[in-house]
mmCIF file of C-alpha atoms and ligand atoms in Angstrom:
data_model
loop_
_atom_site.group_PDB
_atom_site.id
_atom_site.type_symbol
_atom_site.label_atom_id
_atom_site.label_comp_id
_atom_site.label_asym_id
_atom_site.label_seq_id
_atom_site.Cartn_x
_atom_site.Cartn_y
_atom_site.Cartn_z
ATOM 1 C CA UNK N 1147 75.620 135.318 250.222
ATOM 2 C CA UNK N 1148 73.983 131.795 251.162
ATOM 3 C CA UNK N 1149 70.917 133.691 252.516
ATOM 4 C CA UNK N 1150 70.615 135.540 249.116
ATOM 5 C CA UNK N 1151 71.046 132.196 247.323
ATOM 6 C CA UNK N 1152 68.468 130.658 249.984
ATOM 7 C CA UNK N 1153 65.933 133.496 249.007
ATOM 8 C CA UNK N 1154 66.375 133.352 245.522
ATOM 9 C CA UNK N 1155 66.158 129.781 245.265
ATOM 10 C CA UNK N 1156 62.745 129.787 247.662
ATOM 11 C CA UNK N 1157 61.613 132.136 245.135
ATOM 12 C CA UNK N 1158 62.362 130.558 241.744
ATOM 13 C CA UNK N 1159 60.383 126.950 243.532
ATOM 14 C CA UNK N 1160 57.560 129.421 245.103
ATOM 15 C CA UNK N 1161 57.157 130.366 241.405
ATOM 16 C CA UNK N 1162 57.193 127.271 240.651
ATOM 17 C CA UNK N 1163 54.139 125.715 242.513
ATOM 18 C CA UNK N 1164 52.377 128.951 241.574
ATOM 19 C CA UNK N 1165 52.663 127.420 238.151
ATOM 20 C CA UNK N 1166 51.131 124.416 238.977
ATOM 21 C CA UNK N 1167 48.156 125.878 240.945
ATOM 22 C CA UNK N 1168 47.269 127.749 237.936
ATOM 23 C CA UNK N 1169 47.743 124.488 235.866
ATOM 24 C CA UNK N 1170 44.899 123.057 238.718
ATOM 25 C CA UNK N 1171 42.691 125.672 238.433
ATOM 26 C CA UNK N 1172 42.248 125.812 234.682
ATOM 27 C CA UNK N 1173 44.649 129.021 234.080
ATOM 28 C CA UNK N 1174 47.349 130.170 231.984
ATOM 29 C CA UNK N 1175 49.860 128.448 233.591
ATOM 30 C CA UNK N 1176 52.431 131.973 233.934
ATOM 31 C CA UNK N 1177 49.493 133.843 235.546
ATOM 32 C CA UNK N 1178 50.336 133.571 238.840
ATOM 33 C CA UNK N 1179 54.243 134.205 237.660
ATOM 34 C CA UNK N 1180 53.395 137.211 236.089
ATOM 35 C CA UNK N 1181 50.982 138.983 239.045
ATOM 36 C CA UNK N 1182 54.478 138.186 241.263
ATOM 37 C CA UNK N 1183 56.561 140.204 239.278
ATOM 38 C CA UNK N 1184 58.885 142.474 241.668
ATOM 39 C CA UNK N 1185 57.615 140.944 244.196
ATOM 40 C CA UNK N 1186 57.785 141.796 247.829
ATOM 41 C CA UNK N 1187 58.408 138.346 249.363
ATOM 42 C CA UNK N 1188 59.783 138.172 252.649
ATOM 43 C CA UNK N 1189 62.528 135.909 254.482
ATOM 44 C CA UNK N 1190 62.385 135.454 257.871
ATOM 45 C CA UNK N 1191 64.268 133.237 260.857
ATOM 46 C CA UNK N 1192 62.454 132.108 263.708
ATOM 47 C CA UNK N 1193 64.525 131.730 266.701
ATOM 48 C CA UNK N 1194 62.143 129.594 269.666
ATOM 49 C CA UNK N 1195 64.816 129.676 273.211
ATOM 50 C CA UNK N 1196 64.054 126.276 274.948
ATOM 51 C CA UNK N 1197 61.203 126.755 277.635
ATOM 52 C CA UNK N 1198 60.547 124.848 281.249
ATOM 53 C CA UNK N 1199 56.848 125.015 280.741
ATOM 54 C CA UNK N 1200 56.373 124.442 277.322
ATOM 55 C CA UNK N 1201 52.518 124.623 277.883
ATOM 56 C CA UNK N 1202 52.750 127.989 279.221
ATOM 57 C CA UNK N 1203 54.100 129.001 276.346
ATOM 58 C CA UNK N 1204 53.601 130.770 273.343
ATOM 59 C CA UNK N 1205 55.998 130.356 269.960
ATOM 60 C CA UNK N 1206 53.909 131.007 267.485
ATOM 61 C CA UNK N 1207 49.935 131.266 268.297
ATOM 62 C CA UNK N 1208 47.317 130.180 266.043
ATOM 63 C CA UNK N 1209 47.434 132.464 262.654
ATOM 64 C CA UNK N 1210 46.658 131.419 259.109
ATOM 65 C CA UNK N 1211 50.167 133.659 257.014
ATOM 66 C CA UNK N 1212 48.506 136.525 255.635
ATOM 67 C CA UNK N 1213 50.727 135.607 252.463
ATOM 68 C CA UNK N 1214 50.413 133.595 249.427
ATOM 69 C CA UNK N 1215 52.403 130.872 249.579
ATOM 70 C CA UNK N 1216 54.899 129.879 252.611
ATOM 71 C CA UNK N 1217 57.828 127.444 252.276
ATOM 72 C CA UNK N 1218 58.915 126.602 255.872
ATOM 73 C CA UNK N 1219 61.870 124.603 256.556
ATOM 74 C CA UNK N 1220 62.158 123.815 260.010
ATOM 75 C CA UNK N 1221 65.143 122.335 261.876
ATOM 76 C CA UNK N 1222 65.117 118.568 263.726
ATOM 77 C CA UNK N 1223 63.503 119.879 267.296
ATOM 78 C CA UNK N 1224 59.406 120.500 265.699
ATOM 79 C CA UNK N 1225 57.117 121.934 266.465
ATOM 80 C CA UNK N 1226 54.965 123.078 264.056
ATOM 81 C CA UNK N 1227 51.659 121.871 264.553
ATOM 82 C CA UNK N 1228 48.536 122.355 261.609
ATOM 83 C CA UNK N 1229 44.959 122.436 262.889
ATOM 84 C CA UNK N 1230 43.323 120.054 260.637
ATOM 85 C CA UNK N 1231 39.674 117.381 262.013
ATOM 86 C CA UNK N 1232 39.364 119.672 264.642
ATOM 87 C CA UNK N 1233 42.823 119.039 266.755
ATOM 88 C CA UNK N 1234 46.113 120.369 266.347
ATOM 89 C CA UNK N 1235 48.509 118.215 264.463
ATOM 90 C CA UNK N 1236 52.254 117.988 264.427
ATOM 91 C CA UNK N 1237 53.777 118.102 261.317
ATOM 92 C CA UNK N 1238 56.105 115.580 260.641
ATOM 93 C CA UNK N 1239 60.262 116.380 260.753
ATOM 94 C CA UNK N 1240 61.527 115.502 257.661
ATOM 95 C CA UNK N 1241 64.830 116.811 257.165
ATOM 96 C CA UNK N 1242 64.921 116.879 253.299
ATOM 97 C CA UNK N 1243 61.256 118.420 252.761
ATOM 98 C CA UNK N 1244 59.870 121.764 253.179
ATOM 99 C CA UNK N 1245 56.703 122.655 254.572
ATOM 100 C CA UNK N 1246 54.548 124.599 251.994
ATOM 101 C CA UNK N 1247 51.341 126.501 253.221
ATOM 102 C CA UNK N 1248 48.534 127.982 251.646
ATOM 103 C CA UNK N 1249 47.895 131.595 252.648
ATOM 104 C CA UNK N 1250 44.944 134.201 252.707
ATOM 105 C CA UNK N 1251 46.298 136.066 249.809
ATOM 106 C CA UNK N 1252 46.340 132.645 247.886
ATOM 107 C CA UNK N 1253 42.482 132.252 249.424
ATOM 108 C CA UNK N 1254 41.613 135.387 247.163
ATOM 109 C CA UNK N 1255 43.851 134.439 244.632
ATOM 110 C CA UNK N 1256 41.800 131.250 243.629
ATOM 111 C CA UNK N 1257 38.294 133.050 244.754
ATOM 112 C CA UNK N 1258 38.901 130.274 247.492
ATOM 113 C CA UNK N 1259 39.745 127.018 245.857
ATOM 114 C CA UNK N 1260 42.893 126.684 248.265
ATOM 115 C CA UNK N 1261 42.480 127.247 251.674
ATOM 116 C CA UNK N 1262 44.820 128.933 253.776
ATOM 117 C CA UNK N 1263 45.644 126.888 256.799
ATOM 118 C CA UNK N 1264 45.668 127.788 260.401
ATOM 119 C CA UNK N 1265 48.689 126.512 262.576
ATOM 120 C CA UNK N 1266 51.274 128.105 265.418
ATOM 121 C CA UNK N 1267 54.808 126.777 266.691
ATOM 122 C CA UNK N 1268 55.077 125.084 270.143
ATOM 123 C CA UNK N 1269 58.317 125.174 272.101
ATOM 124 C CA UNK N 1270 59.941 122.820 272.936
ATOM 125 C CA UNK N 1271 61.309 121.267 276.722
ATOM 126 C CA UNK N 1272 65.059 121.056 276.386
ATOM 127 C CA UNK N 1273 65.993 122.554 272.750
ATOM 128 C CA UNK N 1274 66.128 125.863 271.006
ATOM 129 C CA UNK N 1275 64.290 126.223 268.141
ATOM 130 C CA UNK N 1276 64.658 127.672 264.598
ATOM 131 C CA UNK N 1277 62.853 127.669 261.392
ATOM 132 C CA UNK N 1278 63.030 129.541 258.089
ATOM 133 C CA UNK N 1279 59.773 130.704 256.480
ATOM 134 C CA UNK N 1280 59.810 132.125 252.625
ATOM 135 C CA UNK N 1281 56.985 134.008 252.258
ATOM 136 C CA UNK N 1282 55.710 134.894 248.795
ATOM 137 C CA UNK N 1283 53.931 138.223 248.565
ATOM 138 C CA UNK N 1284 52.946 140.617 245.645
ATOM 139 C CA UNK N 1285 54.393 144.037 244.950
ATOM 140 C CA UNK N 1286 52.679 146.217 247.532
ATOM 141 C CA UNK N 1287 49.989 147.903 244.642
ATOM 142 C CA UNK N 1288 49.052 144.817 243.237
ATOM 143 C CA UNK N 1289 45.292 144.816 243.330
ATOM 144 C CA UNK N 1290 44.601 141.131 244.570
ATOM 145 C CA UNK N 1291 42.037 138.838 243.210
ATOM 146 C CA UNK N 1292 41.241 135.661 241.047
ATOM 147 C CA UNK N 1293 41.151 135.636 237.503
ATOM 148 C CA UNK N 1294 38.234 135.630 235.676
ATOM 149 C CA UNK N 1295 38.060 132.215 234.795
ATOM 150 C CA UNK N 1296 38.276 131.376 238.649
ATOM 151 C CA UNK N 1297 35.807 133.636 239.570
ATOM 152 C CA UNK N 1298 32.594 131.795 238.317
ATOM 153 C CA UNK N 1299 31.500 129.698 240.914
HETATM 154 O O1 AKG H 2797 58.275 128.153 263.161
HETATM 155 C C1 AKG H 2797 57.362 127.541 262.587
HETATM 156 O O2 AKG H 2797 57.347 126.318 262.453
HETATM 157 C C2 AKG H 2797 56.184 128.290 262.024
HETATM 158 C C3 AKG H 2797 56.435 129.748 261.859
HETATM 159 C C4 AKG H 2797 55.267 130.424 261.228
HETATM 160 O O3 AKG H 2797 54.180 129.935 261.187
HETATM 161 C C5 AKG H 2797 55.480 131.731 260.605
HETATM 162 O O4 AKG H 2797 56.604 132.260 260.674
HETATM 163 O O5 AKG H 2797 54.508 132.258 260.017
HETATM 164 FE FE1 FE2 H 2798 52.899 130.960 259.821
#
């Protein structure tokens, strides 16, 4: 029951900032709302078991989310890191903020206006691990790409 509540709630806020991008890129602001109808987002837990060797290990490698948006609230170990000037970054903890990403589907979505960003989960010494990522994804047959108005470079 919580997790349903959790999953409708990440959806109704996903929707949300979907609003607003469209408000920043000069379209109809329920664009983006509309194109997610029956969607087929997807919830998932990350579970990272403590490791000896953290450097020898992998949590989550490199990867941009193939996904539109991502809302990523992760618990008070970290270790979610963001490849930004060339190193990889840790991402602060902040225990009453989420972590929203851009992904590729949002790259083609805005004809690449937002940028989907590459990062990966480290391990951590002593503590286990978890996050929960929200990701927002169209209905399967949803033929993906900007709107016209985004389209002219
Ligand atoms: O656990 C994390 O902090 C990141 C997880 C992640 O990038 C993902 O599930 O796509
Ligand atoms: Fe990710």
């Amino acid at each position: 029951m919580v997790y349903q509540e959790y999953c409708e709630a990440m959806k109704e806020l996903s929707l949300k900032i979907m609003e607003l991008l469209a408000i920043s890129l000069g379209v109809d602001r329920f664009h983006y709302r509309e194109f997610f109808e029956d969607d087929c987002s997807i919830m998932r837990c990350n579970y990272y078991p403590s490791c000896q060797k953290p450097s020898l290990a992998l949590g989550t490698g490199p990867h941009c989310d193939p996904t539109s948006l991502t809302i990523l609230h992760q618990d008070q170990v970290g270790g979610l890191e963001v490849f930004t000037n060339n190193k990889w970054q840790t991402v602060r903890l902040h225990s009453d903020a989420f972590v929203v990403n851009i992904g590729d589907t949002l790259t083609a979505l805005s004809n690449g206006r937002y940028k989907s960003c590459l990062h990966r989960a480290v391990v951590n010494e002593y503590k286990d691990r978890l996050s929960w990522a929200f990701f927002l994804c169209p209905r399967e047959d949803k033929v993906v790409r900007p709107p016209q108005i985004v389209s002219i470079d």
